[in-house]
Structures are given as structure tokens and as C-alpha cells.
XYZ file of C-alpha atoms in Angstrom:
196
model
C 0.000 0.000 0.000
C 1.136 3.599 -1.641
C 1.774 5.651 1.566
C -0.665 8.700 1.751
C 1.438 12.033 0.915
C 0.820 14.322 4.139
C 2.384 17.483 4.304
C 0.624 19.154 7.108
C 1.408 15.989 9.650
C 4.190 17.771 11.387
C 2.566 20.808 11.668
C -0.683 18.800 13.117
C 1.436 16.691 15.841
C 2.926 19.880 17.365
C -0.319 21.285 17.585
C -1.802 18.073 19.275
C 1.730 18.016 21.768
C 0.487 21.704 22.789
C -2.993 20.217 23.038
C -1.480 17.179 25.144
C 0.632 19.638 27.688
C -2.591 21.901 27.771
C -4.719 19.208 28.912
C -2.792 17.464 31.258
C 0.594 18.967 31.351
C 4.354 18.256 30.854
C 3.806 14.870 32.655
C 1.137 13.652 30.000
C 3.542 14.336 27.309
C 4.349 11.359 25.404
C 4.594 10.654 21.601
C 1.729 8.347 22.466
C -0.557 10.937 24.007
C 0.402 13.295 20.990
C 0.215 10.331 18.498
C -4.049 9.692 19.812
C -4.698 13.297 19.826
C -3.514 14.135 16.302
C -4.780 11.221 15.218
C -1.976 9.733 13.591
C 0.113 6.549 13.357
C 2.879 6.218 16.779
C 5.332 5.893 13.856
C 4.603 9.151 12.433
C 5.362 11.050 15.812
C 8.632 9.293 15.810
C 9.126 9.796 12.400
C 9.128 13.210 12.846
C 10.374 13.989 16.322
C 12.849 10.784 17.220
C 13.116 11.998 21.219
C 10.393 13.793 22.954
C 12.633 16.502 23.895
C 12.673 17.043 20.064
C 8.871 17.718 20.063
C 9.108 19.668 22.993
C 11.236 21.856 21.209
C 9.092 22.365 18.821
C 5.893 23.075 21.294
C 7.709 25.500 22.443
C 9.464 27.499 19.726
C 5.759 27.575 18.273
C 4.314 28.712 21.398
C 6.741 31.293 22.243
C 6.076 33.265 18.931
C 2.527 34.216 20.019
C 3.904 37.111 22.880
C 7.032 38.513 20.603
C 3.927 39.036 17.281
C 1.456 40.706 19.573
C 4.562 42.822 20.805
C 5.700 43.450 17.287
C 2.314 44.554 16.535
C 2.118 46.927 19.140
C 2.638 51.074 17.759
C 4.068 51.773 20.751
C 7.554 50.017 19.717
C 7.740 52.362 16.463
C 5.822 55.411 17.823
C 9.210 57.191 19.806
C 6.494 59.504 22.017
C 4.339 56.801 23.133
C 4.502 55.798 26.837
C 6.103 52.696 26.498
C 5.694 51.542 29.856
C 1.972 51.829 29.737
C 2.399 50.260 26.484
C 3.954 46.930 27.764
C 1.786 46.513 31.122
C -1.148 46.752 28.593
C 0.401 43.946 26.730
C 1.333 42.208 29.594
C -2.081 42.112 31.161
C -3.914 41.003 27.329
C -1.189 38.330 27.343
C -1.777 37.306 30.836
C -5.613 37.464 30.584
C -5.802 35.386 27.458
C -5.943 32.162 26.459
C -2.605 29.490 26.864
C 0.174 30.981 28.488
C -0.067 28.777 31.242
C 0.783 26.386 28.544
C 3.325 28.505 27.033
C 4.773 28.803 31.078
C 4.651 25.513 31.472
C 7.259 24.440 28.501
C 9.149 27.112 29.221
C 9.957 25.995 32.909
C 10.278 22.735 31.521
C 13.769 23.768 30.462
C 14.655 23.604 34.161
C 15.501 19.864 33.880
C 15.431 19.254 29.724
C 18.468 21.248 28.966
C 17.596 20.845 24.549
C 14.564 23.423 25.840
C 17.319 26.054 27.222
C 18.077 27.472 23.988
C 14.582 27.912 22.794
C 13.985 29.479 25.859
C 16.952 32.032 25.206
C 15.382 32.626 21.683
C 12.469 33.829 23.389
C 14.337 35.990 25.481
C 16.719 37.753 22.941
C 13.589 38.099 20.708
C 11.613 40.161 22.864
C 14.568 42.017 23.671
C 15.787 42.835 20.360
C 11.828 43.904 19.670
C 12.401 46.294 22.716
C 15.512 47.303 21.300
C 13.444 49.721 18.996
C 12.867 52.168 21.804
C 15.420 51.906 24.446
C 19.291 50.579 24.805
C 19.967 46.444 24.488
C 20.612 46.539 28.457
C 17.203 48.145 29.174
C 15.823 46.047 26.784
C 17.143 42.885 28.511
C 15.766 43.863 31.818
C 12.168 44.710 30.967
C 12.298 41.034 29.464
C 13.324 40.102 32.976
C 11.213 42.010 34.735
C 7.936 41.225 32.303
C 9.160 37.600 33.142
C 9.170 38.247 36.861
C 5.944 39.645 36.580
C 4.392 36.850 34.887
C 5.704 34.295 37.106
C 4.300 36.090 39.716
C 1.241 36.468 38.541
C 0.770 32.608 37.132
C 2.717 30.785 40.417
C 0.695 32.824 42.975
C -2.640 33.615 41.797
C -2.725 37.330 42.272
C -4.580 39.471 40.377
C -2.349 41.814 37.731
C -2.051 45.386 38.236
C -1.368 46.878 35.601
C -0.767 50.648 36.816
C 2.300 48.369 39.482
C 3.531 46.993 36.116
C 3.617 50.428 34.179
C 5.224 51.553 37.462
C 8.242 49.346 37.791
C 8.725 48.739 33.824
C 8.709 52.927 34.062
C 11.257 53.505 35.988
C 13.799 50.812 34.267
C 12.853 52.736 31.208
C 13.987 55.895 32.770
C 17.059 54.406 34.611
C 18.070 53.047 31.032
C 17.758 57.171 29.630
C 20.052 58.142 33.086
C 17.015 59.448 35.126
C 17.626 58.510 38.664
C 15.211 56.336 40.983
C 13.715 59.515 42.430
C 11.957 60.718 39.093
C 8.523 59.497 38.884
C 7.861 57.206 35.783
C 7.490 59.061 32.704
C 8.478 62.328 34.067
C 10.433 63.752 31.182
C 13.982 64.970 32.241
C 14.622 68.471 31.768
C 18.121 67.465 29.752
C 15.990 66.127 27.116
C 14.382 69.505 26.019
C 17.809 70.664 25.416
């Protein structure tokens, strides 16, 4: 028997591995699990993704590009007079009120004990950073990655509500540290220098 051409496989067993984690988390994960709910042959998972680290990869890389496109998106990274603080706790709190990124948390801790993850993880990182490297210095950048992170962690591991006007706060004043304003400047106070 002819075997049936089937380009969009792949594509269809990632999606059915972020399915799998959704459902019933990292620990549910197997290419068995993600073989039943793509509905496709075991063989094909293996095919395609020999270890399950492999496919975990994959989950993630696809799940990390939904934050870094809706951050892209956002005018405030092209638009030099927006308030870019408020810009990102806005994001942060759509991000963190939609749909999946407990999911997307979820693989992305996994990297704490499946070192092939780590570097995925990193891409996320330096991705967000280099989209925040539009409007501020690559240090400044970093941190608001770190402390959007933070944030999000926070949020996810402890159950407390997001504030948004503590997020455009904090992300506010390592904006303004990153332009040379001191600590005592309230966020988005424009420095006198700058007029000049």
C-alpha cells in the first residue's frame, strides 16, 4: 500500500503536543498521548520527532512566537512619544488574561531539567529584547524582558490578580534608569536634559 502524501502531519502533531501539555501537562507528554490526539500513526510522531525533547522543542518554539507578534504589533515600539511603559503593562495584562500561556509557562519551565529546551527558551528571550531594542538601549531592553518575566511568574505561580498601573510603574522607571534618570523621578516624568 502507496503511503498517503501528508504534508501538514508535522505541523498537526505539534499542535496536538500543545494540546497534550494543555490538557494534562508536561507529565502527560508522550509521543503516544500526541500520536491519539492528532490522530496519527505512533510511527509518524517518531518519524518526525525521534526523542520527545525534540517535540518539545518544537511546542515550544511555536508557542513562544505568540507574545514577541502581539509585541511586534504593538505602535508603541515604532511610535518614539508613546509611553512605552503603559504600552507593555497593557500587553502584559492582554497576554496574561488570554488564552494558553499557562501552557506557554509551562514548557518554558520545563527547560529547568530538559536542557535541549534552554536554547529555545533564550530565543524567546533575545527576541523580545531585540523587539524592545526599537525604543530603548539592548541593556534596558534585557531587563524589561526580565522584569515582564518576573511579573508573569508572579502572577501565574501565585494567583494574584495583575495590576497593571504596578507593572507600568516598575517597567517605568527601568525605562527611565536606562535614559540616566535617577530612581527619584517618577515614571514618565520627562527629564529636563531632554528639552535641550
Amino acid at each position: 500500500m502507496a503511503r498517503r502524501h501528508d504534508p501538514g502531519r508535522r505541523q498537526r502533531i505539534i499542535d496536538a503536543a500543545i494540546r497534550v501539555v494543555g490538557a494534562k501537562g508536561i507529565a502527560g507528554l508522550s509521543h503516544r498521548s500526541v500520536a491519539a490526539e492528532a490522530d496519527v500513526p505512533l510511527g509518524s510522531t517518531t518519524y518526525h520527532f525521534a526523542s520527545l525533547d525534540e517535540l518539545m522543542v518544537a511546542a515550544l518554539r511555536q508557542a513562544n512566537e505568540g507574545f514577541a507578534e502581539v509585541l511586534a504589533a504593538h505602535p508603541a515600539l515604532s511610535d518614539p512619544a508613546a509611553d512605552l511603559a503603559g504600552a507593555l503593562a497593557r500587553v502584559l495584562g492582554e497576554w496574561l488574561g488570554g488564552e494558553g500561556v499557562e501552557l506557554e509557562y509551562e514548557l518554558y519551565l520545563a527547560a529547568l531539567r530538559r536542557p535541549p529546551l534552554r536554547p529555545v527558551a533564550a530565543e524567546w528571550a533575545e527576541a523580545v529584547a531585540a523587539l524592545l531594542s526599537r525604543r530603548t538601549d539592548p541593556v534596558t531592553a534585557r531587563a524589561l524582558v526580565a522584569l515582564m518575566d518576573g511579573i508573569c511568574l508572579q502572577v501565574l505561580l501565585t494567583g494574584a490578580q495583575y495590576d497593571e498601573e504596578y507593572a507600568r510603574e516598575v517597567l517605568g522607571r527601568v525605562i527611565d534608569a536606562g535614559r540616566g534618570r535617577g530612581p527619584g523621578r517618577p515614571a514618565g516624568e520627562r527629564d529636563p536634559a531632554d528639552a535641550r
